[in-house]
Coordinates of C-alpha atoms in Angstrom, one line a residue:
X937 CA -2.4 24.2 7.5
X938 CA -5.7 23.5 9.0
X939 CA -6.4 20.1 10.8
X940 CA -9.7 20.9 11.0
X941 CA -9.8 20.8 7.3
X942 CA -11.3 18.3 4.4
X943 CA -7.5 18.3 3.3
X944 CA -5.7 17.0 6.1
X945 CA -8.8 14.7 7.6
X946 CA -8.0 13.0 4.2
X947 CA -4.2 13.3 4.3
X948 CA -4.2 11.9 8.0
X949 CA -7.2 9.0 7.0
X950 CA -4.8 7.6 3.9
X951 CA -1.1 7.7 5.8
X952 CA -3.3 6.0 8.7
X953 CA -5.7 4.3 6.6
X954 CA -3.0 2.3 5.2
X955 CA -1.4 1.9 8.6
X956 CA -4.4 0.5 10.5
X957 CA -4.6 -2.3 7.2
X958 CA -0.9 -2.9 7.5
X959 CA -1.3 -3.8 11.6
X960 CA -4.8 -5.2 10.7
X961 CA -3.6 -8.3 8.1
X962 CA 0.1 -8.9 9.5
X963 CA -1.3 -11.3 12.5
X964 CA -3.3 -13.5 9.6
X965 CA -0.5 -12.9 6.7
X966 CA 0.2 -16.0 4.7
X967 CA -2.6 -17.7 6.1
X968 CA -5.8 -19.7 4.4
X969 CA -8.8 -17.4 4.2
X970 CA -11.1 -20.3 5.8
X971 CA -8.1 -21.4 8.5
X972 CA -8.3 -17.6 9.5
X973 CA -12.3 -18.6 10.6
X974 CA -10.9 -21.5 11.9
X975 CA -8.4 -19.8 13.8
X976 CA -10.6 -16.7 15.0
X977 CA -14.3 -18.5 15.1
X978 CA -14.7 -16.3 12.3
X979 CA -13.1 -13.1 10.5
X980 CA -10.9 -10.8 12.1
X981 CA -12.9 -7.7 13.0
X982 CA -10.2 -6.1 15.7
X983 CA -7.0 -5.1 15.7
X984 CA -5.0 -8.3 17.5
X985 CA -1.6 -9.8 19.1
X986 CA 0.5 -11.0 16.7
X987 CA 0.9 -13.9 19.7
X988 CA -2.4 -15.2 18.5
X989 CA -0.3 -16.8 15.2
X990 CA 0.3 -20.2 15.4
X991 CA 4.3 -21.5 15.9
X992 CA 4.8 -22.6 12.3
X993 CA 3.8 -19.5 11.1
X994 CA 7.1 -16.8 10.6
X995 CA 6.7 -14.6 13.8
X996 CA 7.8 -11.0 15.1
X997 CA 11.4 -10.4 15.7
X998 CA 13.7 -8.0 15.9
X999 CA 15.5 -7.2 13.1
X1000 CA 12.9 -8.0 10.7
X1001 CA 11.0 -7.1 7.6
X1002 CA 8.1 -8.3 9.3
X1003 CA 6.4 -6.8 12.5
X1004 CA 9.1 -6.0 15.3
X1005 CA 6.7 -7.1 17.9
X1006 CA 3.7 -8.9 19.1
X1007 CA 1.6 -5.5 20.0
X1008 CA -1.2 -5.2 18.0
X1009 CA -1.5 -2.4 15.7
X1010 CA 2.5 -3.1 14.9
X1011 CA 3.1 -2.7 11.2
X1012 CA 5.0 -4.5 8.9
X1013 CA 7.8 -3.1 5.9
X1014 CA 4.8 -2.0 4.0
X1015 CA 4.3 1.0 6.4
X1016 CA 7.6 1.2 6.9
X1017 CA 8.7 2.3 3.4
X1018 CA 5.5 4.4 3.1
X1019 CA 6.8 6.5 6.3
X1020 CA 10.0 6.6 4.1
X1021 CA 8.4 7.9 1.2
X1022 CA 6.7 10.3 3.0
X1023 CA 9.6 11.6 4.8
X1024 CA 11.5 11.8 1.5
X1025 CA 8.4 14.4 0.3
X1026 CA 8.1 16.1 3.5
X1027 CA 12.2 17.1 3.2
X1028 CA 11.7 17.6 -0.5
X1029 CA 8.6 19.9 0.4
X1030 CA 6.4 17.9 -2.6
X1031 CA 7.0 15.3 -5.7
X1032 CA 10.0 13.6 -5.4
X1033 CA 11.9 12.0 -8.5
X1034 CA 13.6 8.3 -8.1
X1035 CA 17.0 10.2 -7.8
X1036 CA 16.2 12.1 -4.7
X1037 CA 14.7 8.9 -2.8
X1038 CA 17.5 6.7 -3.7
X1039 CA 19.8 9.3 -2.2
X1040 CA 17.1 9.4 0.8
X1041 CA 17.1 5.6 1.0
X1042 CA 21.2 5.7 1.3
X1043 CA 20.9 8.1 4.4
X1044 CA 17.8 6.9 5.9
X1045 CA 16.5 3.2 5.3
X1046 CA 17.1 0.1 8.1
X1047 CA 18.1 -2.6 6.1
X1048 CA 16.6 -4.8 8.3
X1049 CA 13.7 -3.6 7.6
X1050 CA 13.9 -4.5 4.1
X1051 CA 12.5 -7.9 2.3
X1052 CA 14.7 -9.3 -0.3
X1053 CA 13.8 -7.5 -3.4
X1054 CA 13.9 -3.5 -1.4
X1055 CA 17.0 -5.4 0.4
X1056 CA 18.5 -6.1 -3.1
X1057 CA 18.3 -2.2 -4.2
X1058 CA 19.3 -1.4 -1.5
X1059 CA 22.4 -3.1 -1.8
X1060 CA 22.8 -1.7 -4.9
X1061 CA 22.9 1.4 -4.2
X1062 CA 24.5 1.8 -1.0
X1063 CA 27.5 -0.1 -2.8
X1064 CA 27.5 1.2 -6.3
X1065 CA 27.1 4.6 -8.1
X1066 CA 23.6 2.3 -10.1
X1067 CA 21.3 5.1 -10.9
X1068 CA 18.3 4.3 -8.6
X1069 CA 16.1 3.9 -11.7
X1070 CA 18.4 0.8 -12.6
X1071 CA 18.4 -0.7 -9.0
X1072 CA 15.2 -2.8 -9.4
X1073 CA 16.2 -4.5 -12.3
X1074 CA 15.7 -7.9 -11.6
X1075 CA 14.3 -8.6 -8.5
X1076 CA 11.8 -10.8 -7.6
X1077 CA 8.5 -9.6 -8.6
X1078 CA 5.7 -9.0 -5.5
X1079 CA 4.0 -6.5 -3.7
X1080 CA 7.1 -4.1 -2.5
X1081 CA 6.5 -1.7 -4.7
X1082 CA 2.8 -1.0 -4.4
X1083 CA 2.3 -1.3 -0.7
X1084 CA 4.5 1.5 -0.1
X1085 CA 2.9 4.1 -2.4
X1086 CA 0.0 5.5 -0.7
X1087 CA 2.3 8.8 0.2
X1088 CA 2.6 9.6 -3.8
X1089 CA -1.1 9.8 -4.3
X1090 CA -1.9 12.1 -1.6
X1091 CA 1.1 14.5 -3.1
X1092 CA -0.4 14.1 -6.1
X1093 CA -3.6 14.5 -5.3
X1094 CA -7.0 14.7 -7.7
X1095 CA -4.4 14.1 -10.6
X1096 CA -4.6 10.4 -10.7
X1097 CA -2.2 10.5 -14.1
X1098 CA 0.7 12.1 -12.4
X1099 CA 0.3 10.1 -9.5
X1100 CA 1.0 7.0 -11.8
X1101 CA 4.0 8.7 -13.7
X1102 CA 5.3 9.4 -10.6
X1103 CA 4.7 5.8 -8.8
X1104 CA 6.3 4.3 -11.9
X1105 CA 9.1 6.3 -11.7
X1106 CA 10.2 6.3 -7.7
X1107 CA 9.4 2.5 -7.9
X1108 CA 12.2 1.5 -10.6
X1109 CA 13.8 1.6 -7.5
X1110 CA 12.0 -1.5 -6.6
X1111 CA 11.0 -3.2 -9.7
X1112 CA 11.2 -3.3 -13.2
X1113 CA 8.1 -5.3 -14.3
X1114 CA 4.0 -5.3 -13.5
X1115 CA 5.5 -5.2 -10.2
X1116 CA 5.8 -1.2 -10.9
X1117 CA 3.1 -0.9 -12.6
X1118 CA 1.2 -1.9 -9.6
X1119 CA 2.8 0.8 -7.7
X1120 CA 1.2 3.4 -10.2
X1121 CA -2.7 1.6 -9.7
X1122 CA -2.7 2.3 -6.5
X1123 CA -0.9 5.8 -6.5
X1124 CA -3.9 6.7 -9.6
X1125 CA -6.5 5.4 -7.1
X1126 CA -5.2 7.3 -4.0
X1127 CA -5.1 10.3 -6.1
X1128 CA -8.6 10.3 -7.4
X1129 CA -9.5 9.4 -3.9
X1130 CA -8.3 12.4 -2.3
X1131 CA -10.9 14.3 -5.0
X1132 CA -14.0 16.0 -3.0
X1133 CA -15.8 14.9 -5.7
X1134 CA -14.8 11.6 -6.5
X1135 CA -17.0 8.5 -5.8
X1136 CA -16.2 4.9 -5.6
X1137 CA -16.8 3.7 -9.0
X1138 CA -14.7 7.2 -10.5
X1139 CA -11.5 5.7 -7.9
X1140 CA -11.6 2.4 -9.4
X1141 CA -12.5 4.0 -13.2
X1142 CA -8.8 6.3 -12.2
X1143 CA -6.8 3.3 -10.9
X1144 CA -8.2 1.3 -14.6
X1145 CA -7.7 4.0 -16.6
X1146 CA -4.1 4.3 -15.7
X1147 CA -2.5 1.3 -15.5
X1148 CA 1.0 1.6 -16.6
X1149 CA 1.5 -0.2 -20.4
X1150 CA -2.1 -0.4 -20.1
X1151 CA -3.3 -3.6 -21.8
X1152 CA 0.1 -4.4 -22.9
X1153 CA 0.7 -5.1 -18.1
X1154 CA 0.3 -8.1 -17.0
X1155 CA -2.0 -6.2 -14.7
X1156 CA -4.3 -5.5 -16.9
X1157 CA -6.4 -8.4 -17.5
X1158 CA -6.4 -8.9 -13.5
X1159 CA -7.7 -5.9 -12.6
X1160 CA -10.7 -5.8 -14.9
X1161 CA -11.8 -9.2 -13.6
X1162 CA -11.6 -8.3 -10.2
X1163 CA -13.7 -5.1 -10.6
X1164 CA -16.4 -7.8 -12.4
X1165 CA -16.2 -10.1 -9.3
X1166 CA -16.0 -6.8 -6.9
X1167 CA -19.5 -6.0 -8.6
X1168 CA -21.2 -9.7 -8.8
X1169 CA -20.0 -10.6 -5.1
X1170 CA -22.6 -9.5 -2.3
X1171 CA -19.9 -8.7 0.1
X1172 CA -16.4 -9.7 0.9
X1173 CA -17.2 -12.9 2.3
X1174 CA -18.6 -13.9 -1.0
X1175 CA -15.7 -11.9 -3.4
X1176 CA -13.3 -13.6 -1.0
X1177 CA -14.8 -17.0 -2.2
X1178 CA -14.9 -15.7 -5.8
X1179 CA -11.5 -14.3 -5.9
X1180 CA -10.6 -17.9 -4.8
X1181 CA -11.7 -19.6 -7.6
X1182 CA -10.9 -17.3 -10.1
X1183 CA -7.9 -14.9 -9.4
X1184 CA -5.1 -17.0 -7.2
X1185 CA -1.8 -16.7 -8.5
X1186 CA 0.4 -19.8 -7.7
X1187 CA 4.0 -18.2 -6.8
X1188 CA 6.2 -20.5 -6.4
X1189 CA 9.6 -21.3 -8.8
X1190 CA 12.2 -23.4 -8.2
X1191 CA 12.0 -23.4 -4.4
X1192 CA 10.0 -24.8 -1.8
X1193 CA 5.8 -26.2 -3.0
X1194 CA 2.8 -24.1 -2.1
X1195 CA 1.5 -26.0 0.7
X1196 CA -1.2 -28.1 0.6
X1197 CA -1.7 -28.3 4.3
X1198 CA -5.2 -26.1 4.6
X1199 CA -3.5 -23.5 6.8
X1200 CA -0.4 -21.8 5.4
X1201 CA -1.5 -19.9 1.6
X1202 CA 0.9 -17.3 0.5
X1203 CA 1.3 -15.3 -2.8
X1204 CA 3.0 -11.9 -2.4
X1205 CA 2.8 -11.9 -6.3
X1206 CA 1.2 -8.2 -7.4
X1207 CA -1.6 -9.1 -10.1
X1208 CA -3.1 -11.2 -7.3
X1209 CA -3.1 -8.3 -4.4
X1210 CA -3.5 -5.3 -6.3
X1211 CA -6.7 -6.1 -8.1
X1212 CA -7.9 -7.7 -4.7
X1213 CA -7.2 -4.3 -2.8
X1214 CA -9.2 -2.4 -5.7
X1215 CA -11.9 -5.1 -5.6
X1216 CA -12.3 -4.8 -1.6
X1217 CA -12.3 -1.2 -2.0
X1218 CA -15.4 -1.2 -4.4
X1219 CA -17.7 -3.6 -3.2
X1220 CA -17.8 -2.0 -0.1
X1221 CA -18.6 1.2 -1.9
X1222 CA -15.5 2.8 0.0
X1223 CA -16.1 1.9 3.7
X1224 CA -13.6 2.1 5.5
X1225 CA -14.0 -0.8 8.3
X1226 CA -16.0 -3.1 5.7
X1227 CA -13.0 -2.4 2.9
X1228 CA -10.4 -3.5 5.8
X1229 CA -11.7 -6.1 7.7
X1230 CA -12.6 -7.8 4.0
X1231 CA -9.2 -7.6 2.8
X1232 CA -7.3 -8.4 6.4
X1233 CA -9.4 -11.8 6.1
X1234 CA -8.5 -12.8 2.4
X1235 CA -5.3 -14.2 4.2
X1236 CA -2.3 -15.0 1.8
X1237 CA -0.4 -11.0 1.7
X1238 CA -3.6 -9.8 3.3
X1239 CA -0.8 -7.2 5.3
X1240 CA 0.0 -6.0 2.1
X1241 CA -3.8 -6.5 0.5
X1242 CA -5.2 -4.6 3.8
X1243 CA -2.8 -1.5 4.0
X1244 CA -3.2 -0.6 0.0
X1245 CA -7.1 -0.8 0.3
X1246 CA -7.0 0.9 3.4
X1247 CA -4.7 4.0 1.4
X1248 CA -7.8 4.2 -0.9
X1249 CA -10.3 4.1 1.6
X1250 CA -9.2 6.6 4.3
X1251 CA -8.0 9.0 1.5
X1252 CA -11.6 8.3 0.2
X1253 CA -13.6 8.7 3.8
X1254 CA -11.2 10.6 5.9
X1255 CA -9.8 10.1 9.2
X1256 CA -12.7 10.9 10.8
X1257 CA -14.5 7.2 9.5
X1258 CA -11.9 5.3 11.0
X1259 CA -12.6 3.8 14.8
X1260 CA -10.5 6.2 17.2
X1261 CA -9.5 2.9 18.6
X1262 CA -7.9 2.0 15.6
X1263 CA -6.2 5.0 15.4
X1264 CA -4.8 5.3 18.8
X1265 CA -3.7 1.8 18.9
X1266 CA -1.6 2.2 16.1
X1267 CA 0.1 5.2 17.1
X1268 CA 0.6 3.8 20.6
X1269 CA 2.4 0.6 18.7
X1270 CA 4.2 2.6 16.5
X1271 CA 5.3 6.0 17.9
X1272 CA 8.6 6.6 15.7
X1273 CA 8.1 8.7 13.6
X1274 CA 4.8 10.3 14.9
X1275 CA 2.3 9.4 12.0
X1276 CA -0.1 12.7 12.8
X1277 CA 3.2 15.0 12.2
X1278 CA 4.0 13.1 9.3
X1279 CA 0.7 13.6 8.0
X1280 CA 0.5 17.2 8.9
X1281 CA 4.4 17.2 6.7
X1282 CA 2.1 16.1 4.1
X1283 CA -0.2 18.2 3.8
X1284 CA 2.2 21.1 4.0
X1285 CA 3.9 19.5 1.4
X1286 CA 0.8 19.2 -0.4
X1287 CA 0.0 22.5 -0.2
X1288 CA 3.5 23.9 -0.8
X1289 CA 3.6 21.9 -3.8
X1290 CA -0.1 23.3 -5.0
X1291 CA 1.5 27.2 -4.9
X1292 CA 4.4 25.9 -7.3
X1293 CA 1.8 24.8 -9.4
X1294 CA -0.3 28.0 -9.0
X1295 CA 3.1 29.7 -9.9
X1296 CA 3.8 27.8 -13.1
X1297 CA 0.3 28.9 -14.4
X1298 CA 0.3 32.5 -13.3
X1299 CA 2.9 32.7 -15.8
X1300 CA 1.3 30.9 -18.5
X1301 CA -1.4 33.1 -18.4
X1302 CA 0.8 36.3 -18.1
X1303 CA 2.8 35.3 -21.2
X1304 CA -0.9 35.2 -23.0
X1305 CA -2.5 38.5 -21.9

């Protein structure tokens, strides 16, 4: 493995891509896009102390599925499970069925690191024989699944199809609805990402063109209309304004009301965020600081929303486009388990995995001489 190389600048830019977005949207999560200006005398555009959230906003703590601490560049569960998925492939040595990470998730997750729906498998499985591809049936439906994927399309990588299959499968762990079929957008878009040759518009083409149940998910119709707004908007000040008006998803059932208080504006529901990420992602043409900063300052899941756009775009740009600053302030907030050797697991992974297939068609073509 070379870290000099195309390969593992682009292995290294999506695990810390997504990272950086995770750390990035957790001090604004589940706030009002305009009380974030408010807030900030405009969008965030730095990495900052969770200390900067106001007291009736939920808050670090230890145990949590939130941020653990104030620090900024601390992540949140959706880096968390990504750092467990990739550890599952690293010890696997490439793809990984549901099977394998639900014994891995037995051995190896922190539930209290877990929100209620990953908590609820979790359960599951540590107290049952459930096959994992059963656990997710009937939990709530949010983001869970998708934030934690980025790790599938970078083993899967320039096969955007596979990298779908695959998300869809690993994440019945999770979910059993368009919640999983979130997970496979974004594994489809890493994975075309990661392509030499890919471009922005190909990425979000992949991440359409493989939409699990295509137009029969829930996603469907979500995704296609943020791509149009992606395209009309000027930048993400203007698609955040669009996306307002158009694409909010109330998500709220029996409990407490949405506010209505101007600040506090959650959804964690998936065919809101998922077609924001994509939509970030594209009217920025792919760059890396313009795609995260935009999606940090949507607000609402803008953790989640940041760290899936910010999968695309480093796997897109490469670690080398992200602000060194960036990088080493996440690492220094977040030093277990050392994100460069995970990524450098990856790519060795990645690579080990590219000689099996190398393998399986040597002997395709032997059998036809």
């Amino acid at each position: 493995m070379n870290k000099n190389s195309v390969l593992f600048k682009k292995v290294y830019g999506c695990m810390m891509g997504g990272v950086i977005g995770d750390a990035f949207g957790g001090p604004v999560e589940g706030m009002d896009a305009g009380f974030i200006r408010k807030l900030h005398n405009g969008p965030v555009t730095d990495l900052i102390s969770y200390a900067t959230r106001p007291e009736d906003f939920f808050m670090p703590a230890v145990p949590s599925a939130y941020a653990w601490s104030d620090r900024p560049g601390t992540y949140t569960d959706d880096s968390y499970f990504a750092t467990v998925n990739a550890r599952c492939i690293v010890e696997h040595g490439g793809r990984i069925t549901c099977d394998e990470l639900g014994d891995f998730w037995v051995k190896n997750v922190d539930v209290d690191r877990c929100w209620y729906s990953s908590a609820s498998s979790y359960w599951r499985l540590v107290m049952t024989y459930m096959p994992a591809r059963q656990a997710g049936a009937g939990n709530i439906g949010e983001n869970s699944s998708a934030m934690c994927i980025g790790p599938v399309g970078i083993i899967n990588a320039c096969d955007p199809k596979q990298a779908s299959l695959d998300a869809y499968d690993l994440m019945s762990i999770i979910h059993h609805d368009h919640s999983r079929d979130a997970a496979g957008i974004i594994a489809a878009a890493v994975a075309e990402a990661m392509n030499p040759q890919a471009d922005a518009d190909s990425i979000v083409q992949a991440a359409l063109d493989h939409i699990p149940g295509g137009r029969c998910s829930k996603m469907y119709g979500p995704m296609h209309l943020a791509v149009k707004l992606a395209r009309e908007a000027k930048d993400t000040e203007e698609l955040t304004k669009l996306y307002y008006d158009q694409l909010l998803i109330d998500w709220c059932g029996r409990g407490k009301p949405i506010s209505e208080d101007g600040r506090h504006n959650d959804s964690c529901e998936a065919y809101e965020s998922i077609p924001c990420a994509v939509g970030m992602f594209l009217n920025t043409q792919g760059d890396y600081k313009k795609t995260v900063i935009g999606a940090a300052n949507f607000g609402r899941d803008c953790d989640t929303i940041a760290c899936m756009a910010g999968y695309i775009a480093g796997a897109y740009r490469g670690i080398d486009a992200i602000p060194e600053k960036w990088v080493s302030t996440c690492l220094e907030a977040n030093p277990d388990p050392d994100l460069e050797k995970l990524a450098e697991g990856m790519t060795e992974a990645l690579l080990g995995q590219t000689e099996k297939v190398k393998e399986r068609c040597g002997a395709i073509m032997e059998m036809d001489r």
